mmCIF file of C-alpha atoms and ligand atoms in Angstrom:
data_model
loop_
_atom_site.group_PDB
_atom_site.id
_atom_site.type_symbol
_atom_site.label_atom_id
_atom_site.label_comp_id
_atom_site.label_asym_id
_atom_site.label_seq_id
_atom_site.Cartn_x
_atom_site.Cartn_y
_atom_site.Cartn_z
ATOM 1 C CA UNK A 1 94.800 123.673 170.765
ATOM 2 C CA UNK A 2 95.730 126.023 168.969
ATOM 3 C CA UNK A 3 98.309 123.830 167.365
ATOM 4 C CA UNK A 4 95.984 121.099 166.698
ATOM 5 C CA UNK A 5 93.088 123.109 165.078
ATOM 6 C CA UNK A 6 96.101 124.971 162.889
ATOM 7 C CA UNK A 7 97.026 121.087 161.796
ATOM 8 C CA UNK A 8 93.428 120.344 161.462
ATOM 9 C CA UNK A 9 93.098 123.645 159.248
ATOM 10 C CA UNK A 10 96.682 122.988 157.309
ATOM 11 C CA UNK A 11 95.556 119.328 156.426
ATOM 12 C CA UNK A 12 91.995 120.420 155.217
ATOM 13 C CA UNK A 13 93.669 122.105 152.704
ATOM 14 C CA UNK A 14 95.901 119.636 151.657
ATOM 15 C CA UNK A 15 93.107 117.404 151.209
ATOM 16 C CA UNK A 16 91.657 119.824 149.025
ATOM 17 C CA UNK A 17 94.768 120.460 146.640
ATOM 18 C CA UNK A 18 94.995 116.415 146.435
ATOM 19 C CA UNK A 19 91.125 116.004 145.635
ATOM 20 C CA UNK A 20 91.397 118.879 142.760
ATOM 21 C CA UNK A 21 94.635 116.610 141.798
ATOM 22 C CA UNK A 22 93.684 113.445 141.485
ATOM 23 C CA UNK A 23 90.169 113.565 141.826
ATOM 24 C CA UNK A 24 89.068 114.657 138.581
ATOM 25 C CA UNK A 25 88.972 110.559 137.162
ATOM 26 C CA UNK A 26 88.606 106.974 140.126
ATOM 27 C CA UNK A 27 88.255 103.745 139.525
ATOM 28 C CA UNK A 28 84.735 103.667 141.271
ATOM 29 C CA UNK A 29 83.136 106.242 138.812
ATOM 30 C CA UNK A 30 80.797 104.141 137.157
ATOM 31 C CA UNK A 31 80.042 101.306 140.225
ATOM 32 C CA UNK A 32 76.614 102.891 141.086
ATOM 33 C CA UNK A 33 75.615 103.476 137.709
ATOM 34 C CA UNK A 34 76.716 100.970 134.988
ATOM 35 C CA UNK A 35 78.554 98.677 137.826
ATOM 36 C CA UNK A 36 79.113 95.577 134.529
ATOM 37 C CA UNK A 37 80.363 98.260 132.184
ATOM 38 C CA UNK A 38 84.268 97.185 133.424
ATOM 39 C CA UNK A 39 82.788 93.113 133.085
ATOM 40 C CA UNK A 40 81.266 94.031 129.453
ATOM 41 C CA UNK A 41 84.258 96.307 128.572
ATOM 42 C CA UNK A 42 86.952 92.734 129.631
ATOM 43 C CA UNK A 43 83.623 90.447 127.885
ATOM 44 C CA UNK A 44 84.265 92.929 124.464
ATOM 45 C CA UNK A 45 87.692 92.718 123.781
ATOM 46 C CA UNK A 46 88.542 89.319 124.770
ATOM 47 C CA UNK A 47 85.261 88.409 122.283
ATOM 48 C CA UNK A 48 87.013 90.910 119.785
ATOM 49 C CA UNK A 49 91.011 89.467 119.930
ATOM 50 C CA UNK A 50 88.987 85.932 120.134
ATOM 51 C CA UNK A 51 88.347 87.542 116.562
ATOM 52 C CA UNK A 52 91.276 89.260 115.260
ATOM 53 C CA UNK A 53 94.089 89.223 117.760
ATOM 54 C CA UNK A 54 95.540 92.254 116.748
ATOM 55 C CA UNK A 55 93.443 94.177 117.726
ATOM 56 C CA UNK A 56 93.614 94.569 120.979
ATOM 57 C CA UNK A 57 96.846 96.245 119.778
ATOM 58 C CA UNK A 58 95.471 98.787 117.699
ATOM 59 C CA UNK A 59 93.028 99.830 120.817
ATOM 60 C CA UNK A 60 95.787 100.407 122.760
ATOM 61 C CA UNK A 61 97.067 102.359 120.497
ATOM 62 C CA UNK A 62 93.893 104.947 119.718
ATOM 63 C CA UNK A 63 94.527 105.365 123.012
ATOM 64 C CA UNK A 64 97.862 106.798 122.691
ATOM 65 C CA UNK A 65 96.604 108.410 119.905
ATOM 66 C CA UNK A 66 93.351 109.831 121.505
ATOM 67 C CA UNK A 67 95.716 111.226 124.704
ATOM 68 C CA UNK A 68 98.106 113.020 122.845
ATOM 69 C CA UNK A 69 95.796 114.922 121.204
ATOM 70 C CA UNK A 70 93.584 117.289 123.204
ATOM 71 C CA UNK A 71 93.404 114.991 126.195
ATOM 72 C CA UNK A 72 91.651 112.070 126.677
ATOM 73 C CA UNK A 73 88.714 112.790 125.263
ATOM 74 C CA UNK A 74 87.472 110.412 122.177
ATOM 75 C CA UNK A 75 88.060 112.600 120.195
ATOM 76 C CA UNK A 76 90.015 110.009 117.523
ATOM 77 C CA UNK A 77 86.834 107.890 117.129
ATOM 78 C CA UNK A 78 85.153 111.004 115.451
ATOM 79 C CA UNK A 79 84.376 110.551 112.114
ATOM 80 C CA UNK A 80 84.186 112.732 109.289
ATOM 81 C CA UNK A 81 81.034 116.006 109.673
ATOM 82 C CA UNK A 82 80.246 118.929 107.568
ATOM 83 C CA UNK A 83 82.367 121.322 110.329
ATOM 84 C CA UNK A 84 85.576 119.841 110.721
ATOM 85 C CA UNK A 85 88.254 116.719 109.478
ATOM 86 C CA UNK A 86 88.426 114.211 112.111
ATOM 87 C CA UNK A 87 91.573 112.842 113.033
ATOM 88 C CA UNK A 88 91.470 109.928 111.993
ATOM 89 C CA UNK A 89 92.680 110.995 108.741
ATOM 90 C CA UNK A 90 95.874 113.151 110.063
ATOM 91 C CA UNK A 91 98.806 111.964 108.208
ATOM 92 C CA UNK A 92 100.044 109.592 112.082
ATOM 93 C CA UNK A 93 96.485 107.756 111.714
ATOM 94 C CA UNK A 94 95.968 107.945 107.677
ATOM 95 C CA UNK A 95 95.814 103.854 106.653
ATOM 96 C CA UNK A 96 96.781 102.636 110.191
ATOM 97 C CA UNK A 97 94.652 103.086 112.871
ATOM 98 C CA UNK A 98 92.359 100.632 113.350
ATOM 99 C CA UNK A 99 90.174 98.703 115.645
ATOM 100 C CA UNK A 100 86.997 101.184 115.182
ATOM 101 C CA UNK A 101 84.541 98.190 114.865
ATOM 102 C CA UNK A 102 85.565 96.270 117.771
ATOM 103 C CA UNK A 103 84.780 100.031 119.840
ATOM 104 C CA UNK A 104 81.553 100.433 118.232
ATOM 105 C CA UNK A 105 80.391 96.954 119.215
ATOM 106 C CA UNK A 106 81.674 97.199 122.979
ATOM 107 C CA UNK A 107 79.880 100.864 123.220
ATOM 108 C CA UNK A 108 76.419 99.002 121.939
ATOM 109 C CA UNK A 109 76.835 96.446 124.893
ATOM 110 C CA UNK A 110 77.299 99.568 127.137
ATOM 111 C CA UNK A 111 74.243 101.085 125.585
ATOM 112 C CA UNK A 112 72.386 98.416 126.049
ATOM 113 C CA UNK A 113 72.975 97.995 129.737
ATOM 114 C CA UNK A 114 73.324 102.065 131.003
ATOM 115 C CA UNK A 115 72.069 104.000 127.883
ATOM 116 C CA UNK A 116 74.388 107.267 128.306
ATOM 117 C CA UNK A 117 76.161 106.419 130.949
ATOM 118 C CA UNK A 118 79.699 105.757 130.074
ATOM 119 C CA UNK A 119 82.060 107.695 127.666
ATOM 120 C CA UNK A 120 84.100 106.506 124.631
ATOM 121 C CA UNK A 121 87.024 108.005 126.268
ATOM 122 C CA UNK A 122 86.929 105.637 128.893
ATOM 123 C CA UNK A 123 85.952 102.727 126.622
ATOM 124 C CA UNK A 124 89.558 102.731 125.700
ATOM 125 C CA UNK A 125 91.361 103.400 128.989
ATOM 126 C CA UNK A 126 89.759 99.965 129.890
ATOM 127 C CA UNK A 127 89.903 98.552 126.988
ATOM 128 C CA UNK A 128 93.894 98.895 126.224
ATOM 129 C CA UNK A 129 94.274 97.721 130.135
ATOM 130 C CA UNK A 130 92.360 94.690 129.129
ATOM 131 C CA UNK A 131 94.162 93.868 126.291
ATOM 132 C CA UNK A 132 97.523 94.758 127.492
ATOM 133 C CA UNK A 133 96.325 91.844 131.104
ATOM 134 C CA UNK A 134 95.138 89.792 127.473
ATOM 135 C CA UNK A 135 97.998 89.372 126.196
ATOM 136 C CA UNK A 136 99.758 88.413 129.340
ATOM 137 C CA UNK A 137 100.803 91.386 130.332
ATOM 138 C CA UNK A 138 100.099 94.017 133.874
ATOM 139 C CA UNK A 139 97.389 94.975 135.306
ATOM 140 C CA UNK A 140 95.760 98.200 136.409
ATOM 141 C CA UNK A 141 93.522 99.945 138.172
ATOM 142 C CA UNK A 142 92.374 102.544 135.360
ATOM 143 C CA UNK A 143 90.804 106.011 137.152
ATOM 144 C CA UNK A 144 87.552 107.225 135.039
ATOM 145 C CA UNK A 145 85.113 109.238 134.028
ATOM 146 C CA UNK A 146 86.591 111.184 131.530
ATOM 147 C CA UNK A 147 83.496 112.725 128.491
ATOM 148 C CA UNK A 148 83.610 113.344 125.463
ATOM 149 C CA UNK A 149 84.895 115.761 123.325
ATOM 150 C CA UNK A 150 81.905 117.689 120.763
ATOM 151 C CA UNK A 151 85.042 118.068 117.819
ATOM 152 C CA UNK A 152 88.247 116.686 116.829
ATOM 153 C CA UNK A 153 90.986 118.529 115.121
ATOM 154 C CA UNK A 154 92.858 116.771 112.725
ATOM 155 C CA UNK A 155 95.783 119.542 112.722
ATOM 156 C CA UNK A 156 96.356 118.691 116.281
ATOM 157 C CA UNK A 157 96.874 115.001 115.060
ATOM 158 C CA UNK A 158 99.452 115.859 113.291
ATOM 159 C CA UNK A 159 101.557 118.188 115.835
ATOM 160 C CA UNK A 160 101.172 116.854 118.364
ATOM 161 C CA UNK A 161 101.681 112.330 117.348
ATOM 162 C CA UNK A 162 105.569 111.206 117.916
ATOM 163 C CA UNK A 163 106.553 110.066 113.793
ATOM 164 C CA UNK A 164 108.777 107.076 113.534
ATOM 165 C CA UNK A 165 111.467 109.312 111.875
ATOM 166 C CA UNK A 166 111.483 111.432 114.865
ATOM 167 C CA UNK A 167 115.078 110.989 117.033
ATOM 168 C CA UNK A 168 115.276 110.577 120.659
ATOM 169 C CA UNK A 169 115.444 114.336 121.454
ATOM 170 C CA UNK A 170 111.836 115.213 119.176
ATOM 171 C CA UNK A 171 110.439 112.070 121.665
ATOM 172 C CA UNK A 172 111.417 112.724 124.519
ATOM 173 C CA UNK A 173 109.715 116.527 123.366
ATOM 174 C CA UNK A 174 106.758 115.247 122.160
ATOM 175 C CA UNK A 175 106.026 113.245 125.722
ATOM 176 C CA UNK A 176 106.898 116.801 127.856
ATOM 177 C CA UNK A 177 104.973 118.497 125.965
ATOM 178 C CA UNK A 178 101.728 116.949 127.350
ATOM 179 C CA UNK A 179 103.066 116.143 130.970
ATOM 180 C CA UNK A 180 104.841 113.232 130.205
ATOM 181 C CA UNK A 181 108.242 112.460 131.455
ATOM 182 C CA UNK A 182 111.173 110.780 129.774
ATOM 183 C CA UNK A 183 110.605 107.957 131.864
ATOM 184 C CA UNK A 184 106.984 107.604 130.216
ATOM 185 C CA UNK A 185 107.993 107.788 126.984
ATOM 186 C CA UNK A 186 110.518 104.695 127.170
ATOM 187 C CA UNK A 187 108.370 103.143 129.078
ATOM 188 C CA UNK A 188 105.146 103.642 126.983
ATOM 189 C CA UNK A 189 107.344 102.198 123.512
ATOM 190 C CA UNK A 190 107.335 99.356 125.382
ATOM 191 C CA UNK A 191 103.476 98.682 123.864
ATOM 192 C CA UNK A 192 105.561 97.834 121.028
ATOM 193 C CA UNK A 193 105.733 94.049 122.481
ATOM 194 C CA UNK A 194 102.720 93.646 120.643
ATOM 195 C CA UNK A 195 100.241 94.823 117.273
ATOM 196 C CA UNK A 196 102.752 95.906 113.465
ATOM 197 C CA UNK A 197 103.489 98.541 111.510
ATOM 198 C CA UNK A 198 103.585 99.336 108.008
ATOM 199 C CA UNK A 199 106.499 98.950 105.473
ATOM 200 C CA UNK A 200 106.239 103.337 104.805
ATOM 201 C CA UNK A 201 106.865 103.541 108.781
ATOM 202 C CA UNK A 202 109.988 101.539 108.270
ATOM 203 C CA UNK A 203 111.243 101.291 105.663
ATOM 204 C CA UNK A 204 113.688 104.474 105.919
ATOM 205 C CA UNK A 205 115.172 102.377 109.081
ATOM 206 C CA UNK A 206 115.907 99.416 107.657
ATOM 207 C CA UNK A 207 117.111 100.453 103.974
ATOM 208 C CA UNK A 208 119.653 103.574 105.703
ATOM 209 C CA UNK A 209 120.133 103.676 109.588
ATOM 210 C CA UNK A 210 123.214 102.603 110.672
ATOM 211 C CA UNK A 211 122.151 101.142 113.938
ATOM 212 C CA UNK A 212 120.475 98.279 112.713
ATOM 213 C CA UNK A 213 121.922 94.863 112.773
ATOM 214 C CA UNK A 214 122.573 93.375 108.997
ATOM 215 C CA UNK A 215 120.762 90.144 108.705
ATOM 216 C CA UNK A 216 117.931 91.971 110.595
ATOM 217 C CA UNK A 217 117.876 94.472 108.119
ATOM 218 C CA UNK A 218 118.303 92.169 105.076
ATOM 219 C CA UNK A 219 115.947 89.992 105.564
ATOM 220 C CA UNK A 220 113.102 92.984 106.018
ATOM 221 C CA UNK A 221 114.413 94.655 103.440
ATOM 222 C CA UNK A 222 112.789 91.610 100.762
ATOM 223 C CA UNK A 223 110.002 91.842 102.611
ATOM 224 C CA UNK A 224 109.837 96.105 101.703
ATOM 225 C CA UNK A 225 112.497 96.901 99.507
ATOM 226 C CA UNK A 226 112.888 100.856 98.764
ATOM 227 C CA UNK A 227 109.885 100.880 96.711
ATOM 228 C CA UNK A 228 106.493 99.650 96.149
ATOM 229 C CA UNK A 229 104.218 98.283 98.412
ATOM 230 C CA UNK A 230 103.955 100.094 101.688
ATOM 231 C CA UNK A 231 101.076 98.360 103.314
ATOM 232 C CA UNK A 232 103.023 94.873 104.084
ATOM 233 C CA UNK A 233 103.314 93.956 108.100
ATOM 234 C CA UNK A 234 106.103 93.710 109.873
ATOM 235 C CA UNK A 235 105.276 92.854 113.687
ATOM 236 C CA UNK A 236 107.312 95.443 116.020
ATOM 237 C CA UNK A 237 108.548 92.432 118.532
ATOM 238 C CA UNK A 238 109.340 90.344 115.563
ATOM 239 C CA UNK A 239 109.877 87.778 118.673
ATOM 240 C CA UNK A 240 106.049 87.141 120.137
ATOM 241 C CA UNK A 241 103.669 89.934 118.280
ATOM 242 C CA UNK A 242 100.995 88.638 121.051
ATOM 243 C CA UNK A 243 102.557 88.623 123.687
ATOM 244 C CA UNK A 244 102.792 91.516 126.323
ATOM 245 C CA UNK A 245 106.285 90.572 127.153
ATOM 246 C CA UNK A 246 109.999 92.556 127.578
ATOM 247 C CA UNK A 247 111.092 91.453 124.152
ATOM 248 C CA UNK A 248 110.510 94.183 122.758
ATOM 249 C CA UNK A 249 113.592 95.901 124.884
ATOM 250 C CA UNK A 250 115.719 93.025 123.895
ATOM 251 C CA UNK A 251 115.753 93.604 120.653
ATOM 252 C CA UNK A 252 116.637 96.927 120.803
ATOM 253 C CA UNK A 253 119.567 95.710 122.649
ATOM 254 C CA UNK A 254 120.585 93.395 119.814
ATOM 255 C CA UNK A 255 119.847 96.646 117.368
ATOM 256 C CA UNK A 256 116.343 94.832 115.896
ATOM 257 C CA UNK A 257 114.080 97.549 116.939
ATOM 258 C CA UNK A 258 111.583 97.501 114.181
ATOM 259 C CA UNK A 259 111.129 101.490 113.427
ATOM 260 C CA UNK A 260 113.772 104.381 113.561
ATOM 261 C CA UNK A 261 111.996 105.752 116.399
ATOM 262 C CA UNK A 262 111.805 102.095 118.451
ATOM 263 C CA UNK A 263 115.935 101.796 118.301
ATOM 264 C CA UNK A 264 116.476 106.211 119.464
ATOM 265 C CA UNK A 265 116.025 104.365 122.967
ATOM 266 C CA UNK A 266 119.000 102.525 122.639
ATOM 267 C CA UNK A 267 122.481 103.620 121.144
ATOM 268 C CA UNK A 268 125.109 102.033 123.576
ATOM 269 C CA UNK A 269 125.244 106.004 125.041
ATOM 270 C CA UNK A 270 122.277 107.834 125.226
ATOM 271 C CA UNK A 271 120.343 108.135 128.422
ATOM 272 C CA UNK A 272 116.833 106.471 127.768
ATOM 273 C CA UNK A 273 119.822 102.963 127.583
ATOM 274 C CA UNK A 274 119.711 102.315 131.512
ATOM 275 C CA UNK A 275 115.878 101.693 131.375
ATOM 276 C CA UNK A 276 115.620 99.487 128.234
ATOM 277 C CA UNK A 277 118.714 97.858 130.102
ATOM 278 C CA UNK A 278 116.630 97.680 133.118
ATOM 279 C CA UNK A 279 113.367 96.251 131.692
ATOM 280 C CA UNK A 280 115.433 94.201 129.070
ATOM 281 C CA UNK A 281 116.532 92.433 132.346
ATOM 282 C CA UNK A 282 113.505 92.750 134.800
ATOM 283 C CA UNK A 283 110.137 92.466 132.971
ATOM 284 C CA UNK A 284 108.467 92.681 136.601
ATOM 285 C CA UNK A 285 109.838 96.290 136.900
ATOM 286 C CA UNK A 286 108.647 97.194 133.275
ATOM 287 C CA UNK A 287 105.400 96.082 134.207
ATOM 288 C CA UNK A 288 104.939 97.304 136.885
ATOM 289 C CA UNK A 289 105.820 101.095 135.010
ATOM 290 C CA UNK A 290 103.849 100.534 132.354
ATOM 291 C CA UNK A 291 100.233 100.584 134.750
ATOM 292 C CA UNK A 292 101.729 103.542 136.401
ATOM 293 C CA UNK A 293 102.571 105.199 133.384
ATOM 294 C CA UNK A 294 99.342 104.034 131.340
ATOM 295 C CA UNK A 295 97.302 106.163 133.932
ATOM 296 C CA UNK A 296 99.563 108.866 133.804
ATOM 297 C CA UNK A 297 98.808 108.133 130.118
ATOM 298 C CA UNK A 298 95.407 108.482 130.962
ATOM 299 C CA UNK A 299 95.461 111.500 133.095
ATOM 300 C CA UNK A 300 96.382 113.989 129.866
ATOM 301 C CA UNK A 301 93.661 116.390 129.812
ATOM 302 C CA UNK A 302 89.809 114.594 130.439
ATOM 303 C CA UNK A 303 86.944 116.268 129.819
ATOM 304 C CA UNK A 304 85.247 116.079 133.433
ATOM 305 C CA UNK A 305 81.627 117.844 135.252
ATOM 306 C CA UNK A 306 79.458 119.541 132.524
ATOM 307 C CA UNK A 307 82.215 119.373 129.802
ATOM 308 C CA UNK A 308 81.560 117.473 126.353
ATOM 309 C CA UNK A 309 79.091 114.802 126.818
ATOM 310 C CA UNK A 310 78.174 110.899 127.117
ATOM 311 C CA UNK A 311 78.461 109.824 123.028
ATOM 312 C CA UNK A 312 75.987 107.369 121.907
ATOM 313 C CA UNK A 313 77.411 106.286 119.111
ATOM 314 C CA UNK A 314 81.667 106.904 119.562
ATOM 315 C CA UNK A 315 82.156 107.725 115.745
ATOM 316 C CA UNK A 316 79.912 111.410 116.008
ATOM 317 C CA UNK A 317 79.001 113.821 118.806
ATOM 318 C CA UNK A 318 75.084 113.502 119.697
HETATM 319 C C1 LIG B 401 107.287 106.900 121.464
HETATM 320 C C2 LIG B 401 106.267 107.286 120.353
HETATM 321 C C3 LIG B 401 106.065 106.594 119.478
HETATM 322 C C4 LIG B 401 106.252 106.374 118.140
HETATM 323 C C5 LIG B 401 106.687 107.491 116.874
HETATM 324 C C6 LIG B 401 105.220 105.123 117.505
HETATM 325 C C7 LIG B 401 104.886 104.794 115.800
HETATM 326 C C8 LIG B 401 104.406 104.114 116.075
HETATM 327 C C9 LIG B 401 104.412 103.248 114.524
HETATM 328 C C10 LIG B 401 104.418 104.239 112.956
HETATM 329 C C11 LIG B 401 103.753 102.333 114.644
HETATM 330 C C12 LIG B 401 102.925 101.245 112.945
HETATM 331 C C13 LIG B 401 102.189 102.138 112.117
HETATM 332 C C14 LIG B 401 101.464 101.059 110.473
HETATM 333 O O1 LIG B 401 102.375 101.547 110.195
HETATM 334 O O2 LIG B 401 100.481 101.570 110.802
HETATM 335 C C15 LIG B 401 103.025 102.473 115.337
HETATM 336 C C16 LIG B 401 102.163 100.887 116.258
HETATM 337 C C17 LIG B 401 102.002 100.708 117.253
HETATM 338 N N1 LIG B 401 101.994 101.696 118.779
HETATM 339 FE FE1 LIG B 401 103.636 102.926 118.828
HETATM 340 N N2 LIG B 401 104.733 104.709 118.403
HETATM 341 C C18 LIG B 401 104.980 105.429 119.437
HETATM 342 C C19 LIG B 401 104.283 105.097 121.335
HETATM 343 C C20 LIG B 401 104.056 104.255 121.284
HETATM 344 C C21 LIG B 401 103.085 104.419 122.264
HETATM 345 C C22 LIG B 401 102.514 105.379 123.914
HETATM 346 C C23 LIG B 401 101.581 103.245 122.450
HETATM 347 C C24 LIG B 401 101.038 103.350 123.415
HETATM 348 C C25 LIG B 401 100.426 102.811 124.644
HETATM 349 C C26 LIG B 401 101.847 102.920 121.413
HETATM 350 C C27 LIG B 401 101.428 101.586 121.082
HETATM 351 C C28 LIG B 401 101.186 100.711 119.675
HETATM 352 C C29 LIG B 401 100.893 100.172 118.785
HETATM 353 C C30 LIG B 401 100.315 98.919 119.914
HETATM 354 C C31 LIG B 401 100.825 99.835 118.093
HETATM 355 C C32 LIG B 401 100.631 98.508 116.993
HETATM 356 C C33 LIG B 401 98.907 99.073 116.824
HETATM 357 C C34 LIG B 401 98.164 97.487 115.075
HETATM 358 O O3 LIG B 401 99.064 96.791 115.296
HETATM 359 O O4 LIG B 401 97.220 98.193 114.711
HETATM 360 N N3 LIG B 401 102.832 103.423 120.499
HETATM 361 N N4 LIG B 401 103.369 103.049 116.761
HETATM 362 C C1 LIG B 402 93.398 122.717 116.459
HETATM 363 O O1 LIG B 402 95.231 122.185 116.703
HETATM 364 C C2 LIG B 402 95.707 123.153 116.153
HETATM 365 C C3 LIG B 402 97.381 123.129 116.065
HETATM 366 O O2 LIG B 402 97.545 122.899 117.808
HETATM 367 C C4 LIG B 402 95.454 124.773 116.815
HETATM 368 O O3 LIG B 402 96.198 125.652 116.372
HETATM 369 C C5 LIG B 402 94.012 124.887 116.372
HETATM 370 O O4 LIG B 402 93.603 125.937 117.111
HETATM 371 C C6 LIG B 402 93.488 123.964 117.047
HETATM 372 N N1 LIG B 402 92.512 124.206 115.548
HETATM 373 C C7 LIG B 402 91.061 124.196 117.040
HETATM 374 C C8 LIG B 402 89.397 124.919 116.007
HETATM 375 O O5 LIG B 402 90.630 124.009 118.096
HETATM 376 C C1 LIG B 403 113.621 117.046 116.126
HETATM 377 O O1 LIG B 403 114.879 117.584 116.166
HETATM 378 C C2 LIG B 403 115.719 118.137 115.258
HETATM 379 C C3 LIG B 403 117.366 118.128 116.205
HETATM 380 O O2 LIG B 403 117.965 117.406 116.808
HETATM 381 C C4 LIG B 403 115.073 119.140 115.272
HETATM 382 O O3 LIG B 403 116.192 119.940 113.963
HETATM 383 C C5 LIG B 403 114.072 119.207 114.835
HETATM 384 O O4 LIG B 403 113.155 120.981 114.921
HETATM 385 C C6 LIG B 403 112.827 118.397 116.055
HETATM 386 N N1 LIG B 403 111.210 118.025 114.358
HETATM 387 C C7 LIG B 403 110.535 117.807 115.573
HETATM 388 C C8 LIG B 403 109.325 117.606 114.950
HETATM 389 O O5 LIG B 403 110.121 117.833 116.353
HETATM 390 C C1 LIG B 404 118.096 106.271 101.309
HETATM 391 O O1 LIG B 404 118.728 107.244 101.222
HETATM 392 C C2 LIG B 404 119.077 107.331 99.627
HETATM 393 C C3 LIG B 404 120.193 108.678 99.524
HETATM 394 O O2 LIG B 404 119.931 110.142 100.499
HETATM 395 C C4 LIG B 404 117.874 108.068 99.598
HETATM 396 O O3 LIG B 404 117.860 108.229 98.054
HETATM 397 C C5 LIG B 404 117.061 106.557 99.684
HETATM 398 O O4 LIG B 404 115.177 107.519 99.339
HETATM 399 C C6 LIG B 404 116.855 106.457 100.772
HETATM 400 N N1 LIG B 404 115.694 105.634 101.484
HETATM 401 C C7 LIG B 404 114.625 105.261 101.893
HETATM 402 C C8 LIG B 404 114.141 104.189 101.681
HETATM 403 O O5 LIG B 404 114.351 106.013 102.410
#
């Protein structure tokens, strides 16, 4: 009897622990306060991608750049104010992050249906999942209930968002700094199966690196010369730029990664190689892991409870 009671209390404690660890965000967070929230975002992103195929990739990147800077709190969406400079002009973001109008439009639809309920941080998480699905990738159950920050931090964006010049060690440390693993880093980099990069971002890799396929480098050098227009775009996955698949990893195996940082994941003798080989040959495993890693990325330091606010307009605090 005493033993049974003890076990019961032990279970209670375990339950309490699991609540504090996993209970912050939940898939059903809006089921009573905004039952159509998920449908509205899904329709919004479908419409936006129909108008411009790239925008889903851009929003997926916004979610990443949001989460790596003081957690997934919508801070990247804030415009500059008289009291702070926003993250949009930080080095990794300037002339590069996009998709804000599509986010505004989704937010406007949500405000019409359920004013002041769905956070901008959650919009990024849901829209990212829906974009991946729309591009033919995996689905996962998005955890919800993030609240929006009142402020942004430009220097934190410079400090925490990894750069394309990073080596494997640098990449690993940016992910572990925010609580993600080495494997998460390899898996989430697979997001580069969709979208584009500017010449400025891949120029050093195609001109000066040796771990690149020579013919591939040569053809890119024509489009992105040593000097000149740094804005020219190239697909991150030269094979299927709007298809979420495992071609990104296949490209790395033949040294056709676009960014220096991409090719860092496969050299033939580093500890990311085994993952790259696995995901290049087993798309199903990549898909499964991508969903799991996106959930972990989406869990980075959310504002919950009475912290932060639900912005009415994603570009400014209320
Ligand atoms: C591993 C470290 C990473 C580095 C160094 C990196 C770097 C970059 C760079 C330099 C670009 C091109 C930007 C430009 O030239 O305008 C880019 C694009 C992109 N990144 Fe990453 N990235 C990383 C990880 C991720 C992760 C984790 C995700 C999402 C889960 C992601 C999603 C994207 C997407 C979708 C694009 C294309 C965006 C568009 O076409 O608008 N990246 N990334
Ligand atoms: C912004 O981020 C930087 C770098 O992480 C940090 O040193 C600074 O204290 C932050 N500023 C504010 C106002 O939170
Ligand atoms: C990148 O790694 C190199 C050595 O591997 C180190 O010297 C450098 O400080 C790192 N840079 C960043 C930004 O972490
Ligand atoms: C390539 O390396 C050379 C020699 O170090 C340097 O002058 C040039 O600026 C580099 N090019 C790029 C695109 O990084």
